[in-house]
XYZ file of C-alpha atoms in Angstrom:
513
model
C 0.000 0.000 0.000
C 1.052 3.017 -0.910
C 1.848 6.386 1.367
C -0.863 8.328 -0.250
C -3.772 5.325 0.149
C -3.001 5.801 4.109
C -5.759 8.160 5.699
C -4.928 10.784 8.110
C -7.477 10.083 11.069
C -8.182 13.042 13.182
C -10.291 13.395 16.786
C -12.189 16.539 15.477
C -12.163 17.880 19.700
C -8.238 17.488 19.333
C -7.576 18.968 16.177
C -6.008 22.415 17.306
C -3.207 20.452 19.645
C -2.601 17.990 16.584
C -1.396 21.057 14.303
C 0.145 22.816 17.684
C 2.189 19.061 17.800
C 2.640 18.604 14.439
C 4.061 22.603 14.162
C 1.514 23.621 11.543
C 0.617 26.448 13.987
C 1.727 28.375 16.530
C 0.873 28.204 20.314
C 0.292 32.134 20.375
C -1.532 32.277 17.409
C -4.452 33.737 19.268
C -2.512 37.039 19.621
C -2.570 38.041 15.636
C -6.056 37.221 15.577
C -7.417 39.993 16.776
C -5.652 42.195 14.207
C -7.197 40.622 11.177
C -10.589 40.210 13.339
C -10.356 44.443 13.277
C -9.110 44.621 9.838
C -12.343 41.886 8.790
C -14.944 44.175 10.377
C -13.408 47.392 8.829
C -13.307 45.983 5.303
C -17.145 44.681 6.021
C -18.308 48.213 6.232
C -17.078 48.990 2.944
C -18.369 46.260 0.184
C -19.886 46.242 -2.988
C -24.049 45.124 -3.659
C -23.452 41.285 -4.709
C -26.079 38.523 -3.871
C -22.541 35.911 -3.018
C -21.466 38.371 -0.121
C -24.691 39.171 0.900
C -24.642 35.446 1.436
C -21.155 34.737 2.990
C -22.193 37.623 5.194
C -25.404 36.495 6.762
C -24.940 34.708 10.218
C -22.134 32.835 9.995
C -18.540 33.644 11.778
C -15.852 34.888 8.730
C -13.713 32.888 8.305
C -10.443 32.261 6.131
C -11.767 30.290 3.630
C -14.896 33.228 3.998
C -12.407 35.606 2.833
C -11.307 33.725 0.321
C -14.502 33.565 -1.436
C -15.138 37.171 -0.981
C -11.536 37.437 -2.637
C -12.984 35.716 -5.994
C -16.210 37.655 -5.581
C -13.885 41.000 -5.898
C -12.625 39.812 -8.954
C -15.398 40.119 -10.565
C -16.756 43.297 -9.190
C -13.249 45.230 -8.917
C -12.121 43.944 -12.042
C -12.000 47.422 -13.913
C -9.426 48.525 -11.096
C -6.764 45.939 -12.303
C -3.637 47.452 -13.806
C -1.358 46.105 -16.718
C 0.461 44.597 -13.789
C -2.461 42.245 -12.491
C -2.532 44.624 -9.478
C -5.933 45.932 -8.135
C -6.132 49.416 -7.542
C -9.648 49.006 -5.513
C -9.030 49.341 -1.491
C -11.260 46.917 -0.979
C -9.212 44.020 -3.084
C -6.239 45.801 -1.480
C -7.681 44.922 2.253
C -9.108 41.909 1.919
C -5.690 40.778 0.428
C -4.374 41.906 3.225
C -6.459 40.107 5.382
C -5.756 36.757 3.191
C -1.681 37.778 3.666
C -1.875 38.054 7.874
C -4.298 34.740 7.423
C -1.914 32.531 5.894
C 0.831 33.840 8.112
C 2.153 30.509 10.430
C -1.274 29.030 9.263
C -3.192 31.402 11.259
C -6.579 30.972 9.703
C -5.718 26.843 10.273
C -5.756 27.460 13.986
C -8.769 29.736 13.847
C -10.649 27.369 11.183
C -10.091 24.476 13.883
C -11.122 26.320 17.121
C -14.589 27.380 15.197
C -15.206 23.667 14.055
C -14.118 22.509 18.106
C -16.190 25.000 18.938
C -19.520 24.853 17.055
C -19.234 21.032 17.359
C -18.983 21.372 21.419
C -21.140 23.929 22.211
C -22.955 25.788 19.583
C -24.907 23.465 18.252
C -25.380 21.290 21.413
C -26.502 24.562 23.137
C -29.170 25.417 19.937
C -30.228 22.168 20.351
C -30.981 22.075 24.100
C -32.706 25.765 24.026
C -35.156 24.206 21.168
C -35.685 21.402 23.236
C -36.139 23.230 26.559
C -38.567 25.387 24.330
C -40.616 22.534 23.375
C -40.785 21.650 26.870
C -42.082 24.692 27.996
C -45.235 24.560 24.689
C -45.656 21.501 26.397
C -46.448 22.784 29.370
C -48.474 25.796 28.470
C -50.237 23.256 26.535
C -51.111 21.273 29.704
C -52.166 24.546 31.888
C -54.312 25.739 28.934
C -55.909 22.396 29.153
C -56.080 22.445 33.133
C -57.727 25.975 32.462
C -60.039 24.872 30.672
C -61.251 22.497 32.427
C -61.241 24.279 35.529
C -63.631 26.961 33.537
C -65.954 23.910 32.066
C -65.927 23.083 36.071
C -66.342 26.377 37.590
C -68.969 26.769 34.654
C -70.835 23.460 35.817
C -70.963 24.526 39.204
C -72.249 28.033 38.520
C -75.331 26.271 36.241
C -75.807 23.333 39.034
C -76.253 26.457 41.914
C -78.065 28.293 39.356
C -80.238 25.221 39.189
C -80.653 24.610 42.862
C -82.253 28.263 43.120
C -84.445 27.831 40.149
C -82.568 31.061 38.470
C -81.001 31.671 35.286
C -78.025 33.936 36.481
C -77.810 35.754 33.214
C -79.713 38.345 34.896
C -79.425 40.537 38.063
C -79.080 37.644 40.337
C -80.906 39.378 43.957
C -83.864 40.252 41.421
C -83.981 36.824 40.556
C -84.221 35.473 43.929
C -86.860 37.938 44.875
C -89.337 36.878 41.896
C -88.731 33.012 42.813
C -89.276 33.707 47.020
C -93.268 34.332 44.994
C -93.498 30.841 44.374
C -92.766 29.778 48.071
C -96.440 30.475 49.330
C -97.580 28.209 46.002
C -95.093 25.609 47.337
C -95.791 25.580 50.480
C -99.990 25.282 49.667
C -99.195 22.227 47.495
C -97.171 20.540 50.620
C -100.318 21.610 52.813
C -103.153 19.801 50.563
C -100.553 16.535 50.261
C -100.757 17.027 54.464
C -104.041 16.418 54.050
C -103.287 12.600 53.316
C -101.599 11.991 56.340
C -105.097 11.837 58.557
C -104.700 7.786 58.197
C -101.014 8.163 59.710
C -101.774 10.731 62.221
C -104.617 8.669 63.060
C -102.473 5.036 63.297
C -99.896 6.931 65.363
C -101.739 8.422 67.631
C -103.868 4.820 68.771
C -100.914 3.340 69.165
C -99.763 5.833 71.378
C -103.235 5.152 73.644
C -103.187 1.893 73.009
C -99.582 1.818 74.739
C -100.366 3.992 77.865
C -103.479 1.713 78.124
C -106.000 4.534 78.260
C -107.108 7.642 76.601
C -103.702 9.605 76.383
C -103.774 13.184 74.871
C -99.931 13.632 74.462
C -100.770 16.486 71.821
C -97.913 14.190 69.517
C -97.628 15.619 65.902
C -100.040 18.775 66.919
C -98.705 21.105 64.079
C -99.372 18.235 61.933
C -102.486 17.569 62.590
C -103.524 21.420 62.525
C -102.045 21.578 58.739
C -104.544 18.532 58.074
C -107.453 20.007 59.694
C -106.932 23.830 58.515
C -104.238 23.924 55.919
C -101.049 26.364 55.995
C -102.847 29.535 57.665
C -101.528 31.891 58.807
C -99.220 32.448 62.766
C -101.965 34.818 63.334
C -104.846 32.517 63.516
C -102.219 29.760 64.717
C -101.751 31.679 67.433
C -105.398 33.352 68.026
C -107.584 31.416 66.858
C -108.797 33.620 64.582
C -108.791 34.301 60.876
C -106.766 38.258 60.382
C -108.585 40.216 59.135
C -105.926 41.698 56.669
C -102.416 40.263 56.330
C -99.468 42.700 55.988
C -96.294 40.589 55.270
C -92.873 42.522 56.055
C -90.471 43.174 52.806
C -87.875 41.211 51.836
C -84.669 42.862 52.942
C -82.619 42.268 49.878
C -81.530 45.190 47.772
C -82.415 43.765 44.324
C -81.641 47.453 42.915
C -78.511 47.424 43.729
C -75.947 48.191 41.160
C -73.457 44.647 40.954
C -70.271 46.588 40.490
C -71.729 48.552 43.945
C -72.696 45.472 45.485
C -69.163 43.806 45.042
C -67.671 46.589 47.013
C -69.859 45.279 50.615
C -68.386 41.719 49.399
C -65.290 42.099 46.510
C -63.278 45.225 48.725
C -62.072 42.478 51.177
C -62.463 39.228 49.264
C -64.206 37.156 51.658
C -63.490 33.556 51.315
C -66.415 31.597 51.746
C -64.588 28.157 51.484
C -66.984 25.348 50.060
C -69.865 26.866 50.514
C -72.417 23.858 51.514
C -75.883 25.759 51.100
C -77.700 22.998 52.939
C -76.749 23.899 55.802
C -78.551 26.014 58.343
C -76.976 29.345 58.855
C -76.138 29.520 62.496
C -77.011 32.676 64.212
C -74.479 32.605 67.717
C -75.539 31.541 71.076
C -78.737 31.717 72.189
C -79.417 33.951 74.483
C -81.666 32.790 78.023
C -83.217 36.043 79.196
C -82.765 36.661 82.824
C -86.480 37.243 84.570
C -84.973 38.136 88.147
C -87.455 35.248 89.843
C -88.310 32.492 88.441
C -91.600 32.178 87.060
C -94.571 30.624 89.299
C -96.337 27.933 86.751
C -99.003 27.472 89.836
C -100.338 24.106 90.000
C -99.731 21.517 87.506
C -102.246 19.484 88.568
C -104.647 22.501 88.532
C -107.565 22.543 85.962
C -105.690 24.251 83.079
C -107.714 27.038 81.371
C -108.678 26.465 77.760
C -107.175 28.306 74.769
C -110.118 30.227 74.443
C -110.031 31.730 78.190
C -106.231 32.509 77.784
C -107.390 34.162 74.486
C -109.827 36.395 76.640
C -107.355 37.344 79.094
C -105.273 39.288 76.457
C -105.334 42.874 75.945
C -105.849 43.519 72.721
C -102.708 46.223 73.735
C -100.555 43.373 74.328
C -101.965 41.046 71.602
C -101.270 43.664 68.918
C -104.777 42.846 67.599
C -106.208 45.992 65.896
C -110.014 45.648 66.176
C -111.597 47.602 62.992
C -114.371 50.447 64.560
C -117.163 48.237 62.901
C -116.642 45.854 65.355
C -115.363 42.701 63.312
C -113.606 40.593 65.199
C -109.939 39.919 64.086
C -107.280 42.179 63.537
C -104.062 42.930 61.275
C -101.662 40.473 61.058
C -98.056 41.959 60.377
C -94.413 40.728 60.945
C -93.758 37.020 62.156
C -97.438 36.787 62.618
C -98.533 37.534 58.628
C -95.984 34.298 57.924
C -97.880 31.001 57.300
C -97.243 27.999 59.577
C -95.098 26.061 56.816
C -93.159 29.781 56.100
C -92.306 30.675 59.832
C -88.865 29.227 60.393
C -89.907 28.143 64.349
C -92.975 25.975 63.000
C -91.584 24.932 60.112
C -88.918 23.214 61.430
C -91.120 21.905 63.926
C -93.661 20.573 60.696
C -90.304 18.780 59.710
C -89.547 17.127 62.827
C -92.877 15.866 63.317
C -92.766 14.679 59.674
C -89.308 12.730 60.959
C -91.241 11.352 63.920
C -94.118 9.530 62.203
C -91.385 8.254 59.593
C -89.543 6.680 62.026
C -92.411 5.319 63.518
C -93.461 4.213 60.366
C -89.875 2.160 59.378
C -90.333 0.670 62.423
C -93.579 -0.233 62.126
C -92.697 -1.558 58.754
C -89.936 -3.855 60.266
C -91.803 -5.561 62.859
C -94.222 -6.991 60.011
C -91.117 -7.802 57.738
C -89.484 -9.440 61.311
C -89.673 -13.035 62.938
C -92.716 -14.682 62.709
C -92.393 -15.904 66.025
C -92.711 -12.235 67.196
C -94.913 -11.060 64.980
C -97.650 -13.439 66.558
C -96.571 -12.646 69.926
C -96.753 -8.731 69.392
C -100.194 -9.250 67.302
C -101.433 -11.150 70.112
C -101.334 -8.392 72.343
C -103.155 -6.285 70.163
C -106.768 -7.771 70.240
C -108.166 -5.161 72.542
C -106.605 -2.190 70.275
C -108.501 -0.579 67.927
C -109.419 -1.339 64.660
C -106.712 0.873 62.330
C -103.944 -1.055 64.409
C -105.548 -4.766 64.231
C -105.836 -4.418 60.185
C -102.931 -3.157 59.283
C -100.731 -4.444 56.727
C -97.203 -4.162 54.969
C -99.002 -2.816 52.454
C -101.004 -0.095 53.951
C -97.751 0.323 56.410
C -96.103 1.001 53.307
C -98.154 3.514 51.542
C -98.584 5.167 54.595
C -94.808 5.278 54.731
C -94.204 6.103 51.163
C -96.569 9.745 51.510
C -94.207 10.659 54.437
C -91.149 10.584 52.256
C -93.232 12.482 49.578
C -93.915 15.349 51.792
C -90.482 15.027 53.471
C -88.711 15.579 50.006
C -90.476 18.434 48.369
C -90.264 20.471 51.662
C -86.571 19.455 51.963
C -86.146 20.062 48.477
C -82.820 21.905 47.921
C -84.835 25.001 45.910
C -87.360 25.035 48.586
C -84.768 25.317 51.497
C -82.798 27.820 49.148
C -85.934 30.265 48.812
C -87.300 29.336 52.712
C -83.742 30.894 53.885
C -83.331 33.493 51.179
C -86.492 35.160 52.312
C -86.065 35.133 55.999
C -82.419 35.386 56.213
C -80.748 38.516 54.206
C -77.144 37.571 54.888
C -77.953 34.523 52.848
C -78.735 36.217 50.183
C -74.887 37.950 50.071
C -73.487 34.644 50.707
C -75.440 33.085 47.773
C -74.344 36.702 45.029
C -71.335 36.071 46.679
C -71.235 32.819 45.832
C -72.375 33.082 41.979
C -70.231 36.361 41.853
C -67.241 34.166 42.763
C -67.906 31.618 40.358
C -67.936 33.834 37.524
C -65.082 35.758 38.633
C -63.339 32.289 38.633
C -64.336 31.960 34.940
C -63.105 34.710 33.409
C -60.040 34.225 35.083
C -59.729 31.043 34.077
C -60.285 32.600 30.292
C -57.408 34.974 30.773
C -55.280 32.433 32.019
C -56.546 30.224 28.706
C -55.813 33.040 26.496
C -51.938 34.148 28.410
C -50.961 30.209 27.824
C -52.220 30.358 23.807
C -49.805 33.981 23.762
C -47.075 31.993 25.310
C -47.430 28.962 22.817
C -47.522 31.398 20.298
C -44.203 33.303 21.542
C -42.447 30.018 22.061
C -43.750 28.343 18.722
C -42.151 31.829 16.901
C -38.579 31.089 18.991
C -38.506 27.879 17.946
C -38.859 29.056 14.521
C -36.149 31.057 14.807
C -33.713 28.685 16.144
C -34.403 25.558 13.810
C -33.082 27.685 10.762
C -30.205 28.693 12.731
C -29.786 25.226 13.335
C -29.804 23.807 10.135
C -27.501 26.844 9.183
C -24.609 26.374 11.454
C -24.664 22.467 11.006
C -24.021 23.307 7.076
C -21.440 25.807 7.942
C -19.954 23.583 10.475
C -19.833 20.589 7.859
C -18.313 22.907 4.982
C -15.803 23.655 7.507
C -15.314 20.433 8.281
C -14.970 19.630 4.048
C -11.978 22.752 3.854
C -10.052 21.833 6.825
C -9.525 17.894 5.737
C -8.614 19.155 2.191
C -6.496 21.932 3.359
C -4.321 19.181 5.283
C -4.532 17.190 3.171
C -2.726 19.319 0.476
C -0.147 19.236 3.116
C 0.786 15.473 3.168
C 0.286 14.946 -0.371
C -3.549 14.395 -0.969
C -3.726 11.739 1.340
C -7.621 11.514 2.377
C -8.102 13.138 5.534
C -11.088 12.456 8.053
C -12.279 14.557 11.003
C -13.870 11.888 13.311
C -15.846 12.452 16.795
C -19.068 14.706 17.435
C -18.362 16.322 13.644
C -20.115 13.254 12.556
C -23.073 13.166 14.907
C -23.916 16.813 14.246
């Protein structure tokens, strides 16, 4: 084999201390490189219109083998300035031969060449790649929080329509005018619960012998009284509740909510300190503070319990009208104005309606358990029958089945007067700080919506900002890779002009790039 069928194998990362060994360059040849870096930028400034150097000029480090194209280029353009000598008399063929001379000095522009090619290979392009691929990271990312936005808006969104729902309102509107026109259809609600009341007589009835029938005599323990007043009179008013007597007008007090009120006003009782409401669980009741016991001085003589007790009637008579804050009309009807507490009906005063509920709890229970002794041992069930020959009639034929329907018209009342809407509007109307909590609440939600838009819309500006980098740096990519490889192409062949055209091969990163 031949000398000139040997390659010349070269690691690219040491190819400035192979010349340095091999005394192709200097050690100090970093010192006359910033004279012919000057010189380069000087001759830059002044250069003639061509598409080539526009080219060699754009983004890319000059380099010798740079100059040496411009060189040719000037050939062409400069090439009225040449002499009968084959001298140029153009300055700019004049410096940039000049820049060529100080290049080829000691192999100067070798060195250089070498150090950009270590260079580019070990940290240019590793560092273009890593910022594109720390930038696709991040559109990543904003990708994910857009999503995460948006579904914390198609959540926020959810929960706005679901509470929206619960109160029977739209919320497109003014949201306390809303709530005033559906508090309207409480006193509708409330008269349907009433006439369903009415088909509790069988239960009130069952309950109430078995209650006799287990003290063994006639027992008035007044059980399920509110009840059984519904049944017998319907939802009337406190007034007559209380009386006796049918008003003779009703005046009901306003609601205390300020539907007129501007909402960028309103926010500022609620928004200027945001108040955190938490979770707000709107079936709960709103509690008030302590109670608080009055303090009579002595305590209060009952008299005789075992006395003869008057009758509602005779109490009735004892009252002033003064204190009973009856007005009587000067035509002498009897009844008066009912206003305040007392214009409420028994199922819309909070006191006896929570009372109607309880009541409604106590013959339910009764009922289930009712309902299990018949589904029990049969053992038992003859033994507890047994002892129920000398009750009355309603308890000796009774039956799963009746049991059962009895049961089942409980639970009806029970959940449309527990309904969510009807214990929305029942607190709404009697409690006005339940109202802020609930505009509060609504006002929140929406708030938390558009933010969640912004936030939707700052992520899409970032994508768009990082998409636009990334842009940027792929070209520059690509560019410096093909500069980098030409580089790569000129060094081999200018060494290997220098061992007699034996093939010459940069190995290492240069091939990976």
């Amino acid at each position: 084999m031949q000398e000139q069928d040997i390659p010349i194998d070269i690691n690219a990362g040491k190819l400035l201390d192979w010349l340095i060994n091999r005394r192709h360059c200097n050690k100090n040849w970093h010192t006359n490189i910033l004279t012919i870096r000057q010189k380069i930028n000087d001759a830059i400034q002044n250069m003639p219109a061509h598409d080539g150097i526009a080219s060699l000029l754009s983004g890319a480090y000059i380099n010798y083998f740079y100059c040496i194209k411009i060189v040719e280029i000037l050939k062409e353009t400069e090439a009225d300035t040449k002499n009968l000598f084959g001298r140029y008399g153009s300055q700019r063929m004049k410096d940039w031969q000049e820049i060529l001379r100080l290049y080829e000095k000691d192999n100067v522009y070798l060195a250089e060449a070498a150090q950009i090619l270590i260079r580019n290979v070990n940290y240019e392009v590793p560092s273009i790649k890593k910022q594109i691929q720390k930038l696709e990271q991040s559109l990543t990312e904003f990708e994910k929080k857009e999503a995460e936005y948006k579904k914390s808006e198609n959540i926020a969104h959810t929960e706005y329509n679901a509470l929206c729902k619960q109160l029977g309102i739209t919320g497109y509107s003014t949201v306390r005018r809303e709530l005033m026109d559906k508090v309207k259809e409480l006193s509708e609600i409330y008269q349907k619960v009433a006439e369903k009341t009415k088909s509790l007589d069988k239960v009130v009835e069952f309950y109430s012998a078995f209650v006799e029938f287990t003290f063994g005599q006639q027992y008035d323990s007044n059980c399920v009284s509110i009840i059984k007043y519904v049944i017998e009179k319907g939802n009337t008013t406190m007034f007559e509740y209380t009386y006796g007597e049918v008003p003779a007008s009703i005046i009901e007090p306003p609601l205390n909510i300020k539907a007129d009120e501007d909402e960028s006003n309103g926010r500022s009782s609620l928004d200027t300190n945001v108040i955190d409401f938490g979770n707000l669980d709107l079936q709960r009741e709103i509690d008030f503070g302590e109670e608080v016991d009055l303090d009579t001085g002595d305590d209060i003589d009952w008299g005789d319990e075992n006395a003869e007790q008057p009758t509602a009637a005779e109490i009735y008579c004892n009252i002033s009208l003064e204190e009973s804050g009856i007005v009587v009309e000067a035509s002498g009807h009897e009844g008066g104005v009912a206003t305040g507490s007392e214009a409420h009906t028994i199922l819309d005063n909070p006191t006896t309606r929570s009372e109607f509920i309880n009541q409604l709890f106590e013959l339910e229970a009764f009922m289930k358990l009712r309902l299990y002794e018949f589904k029990g041992d049969d053992r038992n069930n003859l033994l507890s029958f047994s002892q129920m020959q000398d009750a009355s009639s309603i308890l000796q034929l009774s039956t799963i089945e009746t049991t059962q329907n009895m049961l089942d018209n409980i639970q009806v009342i029970l959940s449309e007067i527990l309904h969510s809407n009807v214990h929305h509007l029942h607190n709404i109307k009697h409690y006005p700080r339940y109202v802020d909590v609930v505009a509060a609440t609504l006002k929140q939600k929406l708030n938390l919506i558009d933010r969640m838009v912004t936030q939707q819309e700052s992520m899409r500006q970032k994508q768009d900002d990082t998409q636009n980098q990334i842009d940027k740096l792929r070209p520059l990519l690509k560019l410096v890779v093909q500069r980098t490889k030409e580089l790569q192409t000129e060094i081999e062949q200018d060494i290997s002009k220098k061992y007699k055209n034996r093939k010459v091969y940069l190995t290492g990163g240069v091939n990976m790039l």
